[in-house]
C-alpha cells in the first residue's frame, strides 16, 4: 500500500514514512493525566480524555507500534462506552458517535497492520469498519454536524476513508472482488468531494489497480495504474518511489501480456526516475528480460551487464541477493548467441553464489547444473556433462521425487552415457526414465515412444537383438497411438525411423518376410510424404537383401523337395 494517503487523528489509514518524535506524545500524556483528575461523571472531560487517547494512539500508529496503538484505542473505546450510558452526555451525542466511529476505524486498522490473521482475524476487523461506516452514514443522513467538525464535507470524506479501509482489509483477506466493489464506492465519493486530481483519489485508483492485478485482469490493472500515475506524477513528481514502483509494475504487466515494446518503455522510464542503485540494477534485468524475449540478444546482454556493473559495487548482503540471477541471465543470453565458453564462465561463477543464497540442494543449483551439462555436451566433453547431470538428477529427485522432469534428465543422461560407450549404465538410465513416464500423467505417448526407441538402440549395441526388437515394436505402438493426438510430419518421421529399425532387427534374426513388410511400409509412407527425412537408398538396399534371402530360401527349400535337377530358375 502507499504511504501518502490523507490521515486524520480519528481515521489512520497507513503508517507514515516519518515516525513521530516523543515530545508530542509526552504532551498528550500530560493532558491525559490532567483529564484524569476531573470528575469522571463530567461528559466533556471524558470526551477530552478520548481525544487525548486518540492522539497518543495515533503517534504509536505512525511509529508503527501497532500493538501499543491498539491498546490505547481500546482504552478510548471503553471510555466511549461509559459516555454512551451517561445521561448527562446527550448534548454531545453527535461528538460521541463521531469518536466511536473513529475508534472502530482506528482499532480495525491497527489490527490490519499487525498482520496476524490468527490473533486478529479479518472476519472480526471488517465488522468494526462496517460499524464505523454505519454511524457516519446515519449522521450524514440526519445532516448532523458534530461540533468538532468545521466543515460538513468531512462526513463524506471520512466515509470514503472508511470504505477504502474496508477494501484494504478485504484485499488482505483475499476477497479481491469484495475489495474492488468497496474501492469503487470510495473512488466515486472521493472524486466528487476532492476532485479527480487529488492524491487521495490516486490512492484509491492504485488500490483498484492492485485488485485487478490480483484477479489477473491485466488490461484493467494497466488502466487504473496509468490513471494513478497521472495523479501521482503531478503531486509527487516522477522520481518518487511509489511512481517508480508503479512504472515497474506496468512494465511487468506489459511483459506478462507479451507487449514487450511497452514493457521496455515503462522499465526505461522507471530506470531514468530511480535513484536507488538496487532498483536500477533490477530495472536493467527487467529490460534485459524483455529484450531477450523479443530476440534482441545483444541489447539484453548490454542491459544485464550494466546491471551487473552496479551490483558489483553494492554491499555483500545485497550483492549475494542479486548477482546469481544476473549472472545466470548473462549466461542464458550467451548460450543463445552460441558463445558457449562465455556462457559456461558465467554459469560457473553463479554456482557458488547460488549455493550461498539457496543452499547446495536447491532447485536453482539443479537448473544451472543442467545448463552447464548441456554446454559440456555441445563441446563433446561428455564426462563432465555426465557428472553435472547426475548431480542435477539427484537434487531434483530429492526435491520432487521421481517426477516427469526427472525422467527427461534421465533420458538425456542415457544419451550422454551412450556417447561414452557406457551402454550398461545408459540402459539403466533409459529404463528408469521409461518406468517414470509410464506412471506419469504428464507423459505423452511420444515421450514414452522416444525413450523406448533409445532403449532399443542401446540393447542393439549390447548385442541383445530380441530385446532391441521388442523395444522398437513397443515404440512403434506408442508412436502410432500418438499420431491421432499430435499428427504432423514429426510423428511420421519417427514412425519411419522405428519401422526401419524394426526391419533391420528382423533381418538380423533372419525374419526376412517380416522385415520386407516393414520396408515396404516405409516406401509407401515416403511416397506419401516426400518431405520425410528418409534414407531411401538404405531402405531399398534392405529390401533388395530381403528379396535375395527370400529367393535363396526358396531355392534351398526347392532343392530339399525336388532334388538337384528341378531347381527354380
XYZ file of C-alpha atoms in Angstrom:
569
model
C 0.000 0.000 0.000
C 1.043 3.623 -0.483
C 2.465 5.932 2.184
C 0.912 9.258 1.206
C -2.822 8.921 1.880
C -4.718 11.575 3.852
C -4.718 10.849 7.586
C -6.717 12.204 10.479
C -6.390 11.555 14.196
C -9.629 9.605 14.074
C -9.020 7.800 10.806
C -5.492 6.397 10.407
C -5.151 4.630 7.097
C -1.461 3.809 6.800
C 1.848 4.153 8.555
C 3.586 7.449 7.820
C 7.017 7.398 6.269
C 8.452 9.594 9.057
C 7.999 8.500 12.707
C 6.753 10.990 15.282
C 9.043 12.352 17.989
C 8.440 11.625 21.650
C 7.696 15.291 22.555
C 4.058 15.365 21.264
C 3.416 12.070 22.991
C 4.615 13.408 26.364
C 2.405 16.493 25.956
C -0.646 14.364 25.166
C 0.154 12.166 28.158
C 0.203 15.262 30.412
C -3.191 16.317 29.085
C -4.448 12.798 29.740
C -3.191 12.980 33.334
C -4.932 16.328 33.791
C -8.217 14.942 32.485
C -7.946 12.000 34.878
C -8.141 14.460 37.765
C -11.542 15.674 36.551
C -14.763 14.226 37.788
C -15.364 11.046 35.807
C -19.044 11.918 35.582
C -18.266 15.043 33.538
C -19.002 14.053 29.904
C -16.883 16.837 28.420
C -13.894 15.734 30.486
C -14.324 12.165 29.319
C -14.551 13.326 25.702
C -11.289 15.246 26.105
C -9.784 12.065 27.556
C -10.916 10.175 24.434
C -9.344 12.855 22.220
C -6.046 12.628 24.126
C -6.078 8.837 23.891
C -6.685 9.100 20.153
C -3.740 11.436 19.705
C -1.434 9.144 21.699
C -2.701 6.129 19.760
C -2.099 7.981 16.522
C 1.534 8.657 17.460
C 2.062 4.968 18.222
C 0.377 4.150 14.919
C 2.626 6.464 12.922
C 5.654 4.973 14.663
C 4.430 1.524 13.523
C 3.902 0.468 17.156
C 0.581 -1.121 16.290
C 0.210 -3.227 19.431
C 0.581 -0.116 21.638
C -1.780 1.800 19.347
C -4.364 -0.961 19.677
C -4.125 -0.861 23.474
C -4.618 2.935 23.575
C -7.523 2.908 21.115
C -9.156 0.130 23.145
C -8.973 2.384 26.243
C -10.672 5.120 24.208
C -13.392 2.646 23.246
C -14.020 1.725 26.900
C -14.347 5.424 27.796
C -16.813 5.951 24.962
C -18.966 3.096 26.289
C -19.122 4.935 29.626
C -20.205 8.082 27.802
C -22.887 6.217 25.845
C -24.700 5.225 29.042
C -24.195 8.601 30.706
C -27.495 10.560 30.663
C -25.607 13.862 31.013
C -23.849 13.268 27.677
C -26.931 13.681 25.487
C -25.886 17.192 24.420
C -22.655 15.926 22.918
C -24.076 12.709 21.470
C -23.067 13.541 17.896
C -19.452 14.063 19.024
C -19.546 10.782 20.936
C -20.812 8.986 17.834
C -18.066 10.506 15.685
C -15.395 9.402 18.166
C -16.986 5.953 18.398
C -16.912 5.509 14.633
C -13.347 6.837 14.533
C -12.310 4.456 17.304
C -13.758 1.472 15.447
C -11.796 2.586 12.407
C -8.541 3.050 14.326
C -8.826 -0.302 16.145
C -9.582 -2.030 12.846
C -6.559 -0.525 11.064
C -4.238 -1.300 13.989
C -5.396 -4.924 13.751
C -4.891 -4.799 9.980
C -1.255 -3.701 10.305
C -0.471 -6.301 12.944
C -0.984 -8.852 10.092
C -1.702 -11.697 12.487
C -4.741 -13.429 10.990
C -4.834 -15.934 13.856
C -4.861 -13.335 16.672
C -6.734 -10.617 14.761
C -8.810 -12.348 12.074
C -10.186 -10.210 9.245
C -13.681 -11.570 9.953
C -13.566 -9.519 13.134
C -11.913 -6.467 11.576
C -14.369 -5.865 8.718
C -17.445 -5.609 11.039
C -15.673 -2.874 13.045
C -15.206 -0.824 9.896
C -18.774 -1.593 8.853
C -19.969 -0.236 12.217
C -17.937 2.931 11.699
C -19.379 3.297 8.209
C -22.907 2.805 9.519
C -22.507 5.501 12.169
C -21.060 8.010 9.707
C -23.829 7.196 7.260
C -26.551 7.792 9.830
C -25.012 11.106 10.892
C -24.857 12.203 7.273
C -28.462 11.120 6.637
C -29.635 13.139 9.665
C -27.484 16.067 8.483
C -25.868 16.185 11.899
C -22.581 18.060 12.072
C -20.569 17.458 15.241
C -19.066 20.470 16.968
C -15.609 19.050 16.403
C -16.011 19.285 12.605
C -15.743 22.682 10.978
C -16.854 21.507 7.533
C -19.816 19.313 6.608
C -17.916 17.637 3.760
C -15.789 15.865 6.399
C -18.713 13.416 6.737
C -18.287 12.227 3.144
C -14.506 12.346 3.263
C -14.405 10.202 6.392
C -16.922 7.769 4.919
C -14.709 7.449 1.831
C -11.693 6.761 4.052
C -13.514 4.029 5.969
C -14.719 2.491 2.685
C -11.154 2.455 1.442
C -10.037 0.800 4.676
C -12.738 -1.869 4.350
C -11.449 -2.554 0.855
C -7.914 -2.953 2.159
C -8.943 -5.436 4.847
C -10.929 -7.458 2.306
C -7.974 -7.331 -0.072
C -5.606 -8.611 2.629
C -8.061 -11.452 3.311
C -8.020 -12.429 -0.381
C -11.531 -11.155 -1.142
C -10.455 -9.200 -4.233
C -13.942 -8.853 -5.715
C -15.284 -7.543 -2.406
C -12.347 -5.134 -2.124
C -12.915 -3.920 -5.672
C -16.589 -3.188 -5.049
C -15.794 -1.122 -1.936
C -12.902 0.711 -3.615
C -15.184 1.744 -6.476
C -17.618 3.359 -3.994
C -14.738 5.133 -2.247
C -13.418 6.367 -5.615
C -16.777 7.825 -6.613
C -17.142 9.615 -3.275
C -13.586 10.953 -3.135
C -13.693 12.167 -6.740
C -16.914 14.065 -6.009
C -15.555 15.655 -2.820
C -11.893 16.244 -3.650
C -11.679 16.300 -7.443
C -10.036 13.842 -9.824
C -6.510 15.204 -9.306
C -6.380 14.837 -5.502
C -3.774 12.421 -4.165
C -6.360 10.544 -2.073
C -8.198 9.787 -5.328
C -4.909 8.481 -6.714
C -4.558 6.165 -3.717
C -7.931 4.540 -4.441
C -7.020 4.229 -8.139
C -3.874 2.401 -7.056
C -5.860 0.082 -4.777
C -8.316 -0.703 -7.587
C -5.389 -1.496 -9.910
C -3.906 -3.826 -7.282
C -7.225 -5.690 -7.026
C -7.470 -6.153 -10.791
C -3.832 -7.266 -10.853
C -4.537 -9.993 -8.287
C -7.591 -11.034 -10.320
C -5.295 -11.395 -13.379
C -7.270 -8.772 -15.310
C -4.148 -7.275 -16.871
C -5.847 -4.686 -19.080
C -7.970 -3.244 -16.252
C -4.957 -3.212 -13.933
C -2.913 -1.313 -16.531
C -5.775 1.166 -16.998
C -6.022 2.071 -13.292
C -2.251 2.065 -12.678
C -1.941 4.532 -15.574
C -4.663 6.753 -14.078
C -2.851 6.635 -10.733
C 0.395 7.721 -12.426
C -1.245 10.848 -13.860
C -2.264 11.935 -10.349
C 0.917 10.804 -8.575
C 3.350 12.379 -11.022
C 1.555 15.740 -10.803
C 1.582 15.658 -6.974
C 4.735 13.733 -6.074
C 6.974 14.044 -9.110
C 8.270 11.330 -11.407
C 11.191 10.480 -9.127
C 9.018 9.448 -6.174
C 9.462 5.860 -5.008
C 5.787 4.998 -5.486
C 5.811 6.361 -9.041
C 8.908 4.322 -9.888
C 7.328 1.199 -8.376
C 4.146 1.601 -10.436
C 6.141 2.234 -13.625
C 7.940 -1.022 -12.865
C 4.643 -2.827 -12.247
C 3.262 -1.558 -15.565
C 6.389 -2.876 -17.253
C 5.817 -6.270 -15.652
C 2.155 -6.327 -16.736
C 3.083 -5.466 -20.323
C 5.733 -8.194 -20.187
C 3.123 -10.709 -18.937
C 0.770 -9.797 -21.791
C 3.628 -10.104 -24.319
C 3.579 -6.359 -25.036
C 7.369 -6.258 -24.978
C 7.777 -2.825 -26.607
C 5.727 -1.051 -23.925
C 7.308 -3.218 -21.234
C 10.737 -1.888 -22.177
C 9.392 1.679 -22.361
C 7.993 1.518 -18.797
C 11.144 -0.151 -17.466
C 13.314 2.532 -19.038
C 11.160 5.314 -17.545
C 11.464 3.656 -14.135
C 15.218 3.397 -14.608
C 15.543 7.083 -15.511
C 13.471 8.135 -12.479
C 15.075 5.918 -9.875
C 17.980 6.996 -7.674
C 18.028 3.637 -5.897
C 21.030 1.568 -7.052
C 19.331 -1.726 -6.218
C 16.226 -0.670 -8.146
C 18.361 0.420 -11.116
C 20.116 -2.943 -11.205
C 16.735 -4.705 -11.067
C 15.422 -2.496 -13.877
C 18.367 -3.372 -16.104
C 17.491 -7.031 -15.558
C 13.809 -6.420 -16.354
C 14.656 -4.513 -19.557
C 17.083 -7.283 -20.471
C 14.363 -9.897 -19.965
C 12.001 -8.028 -22.305
C 14.722 -7.588 -24.930
C 15.670 -11.270 -24.696
C 12.036 -12.319 -25.190
C 11.900 -10.116 -28.300
C 15.029 -11.823 -29.631
C 17.263 -8.763 -29.142
C 20.064 -10.742 -27.528
C 22.762 -8.087 -27.877
C 20.584 -5.432 -26.201
C 19.632 -7.925 -23.481
C 23.294 -8.711 -22.890
C 24.159 -5.000 -22.600
C 21.346 -4.493 -20.051
C 22.345 -7.488 -17.952
C 25.995 -6.403 -17.926
C 25.013 -2.839 -16.973
C 23.046 -4.270 -14.044
C 25.991 -6.487 -13.116
C 28.306 -3.472 -13.036
C 26.026 -1.770 -10.470
C 25.579 -4.928 -8.411
C 29.335 -5.474 -8.076
C 29.553 -2.165 -6.150
C 26.810 -2.999 -3.648
C 27.388 -4.236 -0.109
C 27.909 -8.011 0.220
C 24.404 -8.760 1.522
C 22.681 -7.130 -1.456
C 25.275 -8.483 -3.841
C 24.617 -12.084 -2.877
C 20.895 -11.481 -3.362
C 21.150 -10.000 -6.880
C 24.286 -11.376 -8.528
C 23.206 -15.015 -9.100
C 20.172 -14.032 -11.178
C 22.133 -11.545 -13.283
C 24.984 -13.977 -13.930
C 22.522 -16.689 -14.985
C 20.727 -14.218 -17.268
C 24.021 -13.286 -18.944
C 24.877 -16.968 -19.337
C 21.480 -17.683 -20.918
C 21.936 -14.908 -23.479
C 25.483 -16.017 -24.284
C 24.157 -19.518 -24.921
C 21.531 -18.052 -27.262
C 24.322 -16.225 -29.112
C 26.314 -19.503 -29.331
C 29.064 -18.019 -27.153
C 29.356 -21.221 -25.219
C 32.608 -20.501 -23.393
C 31.296 -17.154 -22.095
C 28.067 -18.856 -21.086
C 29.924 -21.579 -19.208
C 32.075 -18.959 -17.430
C 29.049 -17.082 -16.067
C 27.159 -20.223 -15.068
C 30.259 -21.394 -13.187
C 30.559 -18.012 -11.418
C 26.899 -18.142 -10.441
C 27.054 -21.628 -8.916
C 28.820 -20.842 -5.574
C 26.661 -17.716 -5.127
C 23.523 -19.803 -5.651
C 24.779 -22.286 -3.071
C 25.345 -19.448 -0.597
C 21.905 -17.948 -1.180
C 19.729 -21.035 -1.669
C 21.795 -23.967 -0.389
C 23.640 -26.810 -2.153
C 20.480 -28.827 -2.865
C 18.280 -26.102 -4.340
C 16.182 -26.021 -7.495
C 18.317 -23.089 -8.688
C 21.516 -25.140 -8.401
C 19.922 -28.001 -10.327
C 18.884 -25.618 -13.135
C 22.423 -24.263 -13.503
C 23.961 -27.760 -13.372
C 21.648 -28.831 -16.220
C 22.682 -25.794 -18.289
C 26.390 -26.482 -17.628
C 25.917 -30.139 -18.582
C 24.236 -29.069 -21.827
C 27.196 -26.814 -22.682
C 29.741 -29.565 -21.965
C 27.685 -31.935 -24.130
C 27.839 -29.429 -27.002
C 31.610 -29.290 -26.613
C 31.673 -33.134 -26.565
C 33.040 -33.075 -23.023
C 30.810 -35.975 -22.067
C 32.493 -36.950 -18.800
C 31.854 -33.543 -17.175
C 28.373 -33.378 -18.693
C 27.538 -36.770 -17.174
C 28.684 -35.842 -13.656
C 26.834 -32.499 -13.721
C 23.633 -34.102 -14.949
C 23.838 -36.909 -12.403
C 24.052 -34.352 -9.576
C 21.108 -32.395 -11.005
C 19.041 -35.601 -11.135
C 19.898 -36.349 -7.514
C 18.780 -32.852 -6.401
C 15.566 -32.935 -8.451
C 14.711 -36.400 -7.126
C 15.239 -35.247 -3.528
C 13.049 -32.176 -4.125
C 10.268 -33.634 -6.291
C 10.629 -37.412 -6.230
C 10.624 -39.484 -9.430
C 8.842 -36.812 -11.459
C 8.366 -36.343 -15.191
C 11.108 -33.669 -15.135
C 13.496 -36.257 -13.667
C 12.599 -38.687 -16.482
C 13.652 -36.059 -19.037
C 17.024 -35.689 -17.339
C 17.484 -39.472 -17.117
C 16.819 -39.770 -20.846
C 19.460 -37.107 -21.554
C 21.873 -38.807 -19.153
C 21.407 -42.092 -21.002
C 22.209 -40.374 -24.301
C 25.437 -38.921 -22.855
C 26.421 -42.299 -21.384
C 25.854 -43.863 -24.801
C 28.247 -41.314 -26.288
C 30.826 -42.540 -23.755
C 30.041 -46.142 -24.792
C 28.841 -46.896 -21.248
C 25.923 -48.860 -22.672
C 25.075 -50.766 -19.496
C 24.649 -47.555 -17.489
C 22.857 -45.879 -20.398
C 20.345 -48.730 -20.497
C 19.681 -48.356 -16.753
C 19.026 -44.629 -17.236
C 16.662 -45.228 -20.172
C 14.725 -47.957 -18.369
C 14.356 -45.826 -15.223
C 13.134 -42.936 -17.377
C 10.679 -45.302 -19.077
C 9.300 -46.537 -15.759
C 8.651 -42.952 -14.596
C 6.997 -41.958 -17.876
C 4.705 -44.963 -17.922
C 3.424 -43.917 -14.483
C 3.282 -40.165 -15.049
C 0.163 -38.295 -16.136
C 2.407 -35.616 -17.669
C 3.962 -38.026 -20.182
C 2.631 -38.189 -23.709
C 2.704 -41.232 -25.996
C 5.530 -39.548 -27.877
C 7.555 -39.261 -24.628
C 7.173 -42.999 -23.995
C 7.989 -43.949 -27.591
C 11.167 -41.822 -27.586
C 12.682 -43.429 -24.523
C 11.676 -46.916 -25.778
C 13.488 -46.205 -29.041
C 16.612 -45.105 -27.114
C 16.459 -48.278 -25.014
C 16.115 -50.320 -28.218
C 19.223 -48.696 -29.720
C 21.168 -49.464 -26.527
C 20.055 -53.119 -26.485
C 21.177 -53.326 -30.097
C 24.653 -52.022 -29.212
C 24.813 -54.580 -26.419
C 24.025 -57.305 -28.973
C 20.638 -58.127 -27.433
C 18.668 -58.213 -30.675
C 15.432 -59.692 -29.326
C 15.266 -57.058 -26.555
C 16.022 -54.330 -29.080
C 13.266 -55.576 -31.404
C 10.775 -55.665 -28.524
C 11.579 -52.051 -27.556
C 11.305 -50.854 -31.157
C 7.944 -52.575 -31.577
C 6.605 -51.011 -28.376
C 7.961 -47.647 -29.509
C 6.097 -48.019 -32.808
C 2.881 -48.800 -30.918
C 3.100 -45.568 -28.888
C 4.134 -43.528 -31.909
C 1.089 -44.677 -33.877
C -1.100 -44.175 -30.839
C 0.153 -40.621 -30.554
C -0.446 -39.851 -34.222
C -4.150 -39.370 -33.523
C -3.345 -36.844 -30.789
C -0.435 -34.938 -32.300
C -0.239 -35.755 -36.012
C 2.146 -33.914 -38.291
C 5.425 -34.631 -40.021
C 7.449 -35.202 -36.838
C 5.347 -38.200 -35.849
C 5.534 -39.609 -39.381
C 9.332 -39.246 -39.389
C 9.583 -41.057 -36.057
C 7.339 -43.860 -37.343
C 9.544 -44.283 -40.427
C 12.722 -44.353 -38.320
C 11.281 -47.002 -35.996
C 9.906 -49.119 -38.858
C 13.384 -49.117 -40.415
C 14.956 -50.137 -37.077
C 12.418 -52.977 -36.674
C 13.113 -54.211 -40.213
C 16.838 -54.141 -39.529
C 16.410 -56.177 -36.314
C 14.216 -58.729 -38.099
C 16.860 -59.153 -40.801
C 19.480 -59.841 -38.120
C 17.152 -62.510 -36.735
C 16.617 -63.970 -40.221
C 12.941 -62.942 -40.415
C 13.175 -61.585 -43.954
C 9.476 -61.733 -44.840
C 8.559 -59.600 -41.788
C 11.470 -57.241 -42.478
C 10.342 -56.846 -46.103
C 6.804 -55.951 -44.967
C 8.140 -53.124 -42.785
C 10.484 -51.836 -45.507
C 7.579 -51.769 -47.963
C 5.520 -49.750 -45.451
C 8.365 -47.228 -45.241
C 8.419 -46.854 -49.034
C 4.646 -46.250 -49.131
C 4.995 -43.540 -46.458
C 7.914 -41.990 -48.336
C 5.785 -41.691 -51.471
C 3.003 -40.141 -49.398
C 5.236 -37.708 -47.507
C 8.057 -36.679 -49.848
C 9.423 -34.248 -47.234
C 10.191 -37.062 -44.814
C 13.803 -37.436 -43.765
C 14.198 -40.997 -45.091
C 17.416 -42.652 -46.168
C 15.525 -44.227 -49.030
C 18.636 -45.757 -50.579
C 19.352 -47.785 -47.429
C 15.686 -48.858 -47.357
C 15.919 -50.109 -50.940
C 19.188 -51.889 -50.069
C 17.404 -53.593 -47.183
C 14.518 -54.630 -49.436
C 16.981 -55.940 -52.009
C 18.686 -58.046 -49.340
C 15.299 -59.404 -48.227
C 14.404 -60.405 -51.807
C 17.753 -62.155 -52.234
C 17.385 -64.012 -48.965
C 13.803 -64.972 -49.817
C 14.962 -66.299 -53.190
C 17.824 -68.235 -51.621
C 15.429 -69.698 -49.048
C 13.076 -70.724 -51.874
C 15.935 -72.364 -53.761
C 17.096 -74.127 -50.641
C 13.591 -75.450 -49.891
C 13.126 -76.483 -53.532
C 16.377 -78.460 -53.557
C 15.293 -80.292 -50.460
C 11.938 -81.227 -52.076
C 12.653 -81.795 -55.771
C 16.251 -82.731 -55.956
C 19.187 -81.192 -57.840
C 17.603 -81.323 -61.351
C 14.378 -79.428 -60.569
C 15.722 -76.132 -59.136
C 13.766 -72.945 -59.525
C 15.248 -70.653 -62.184
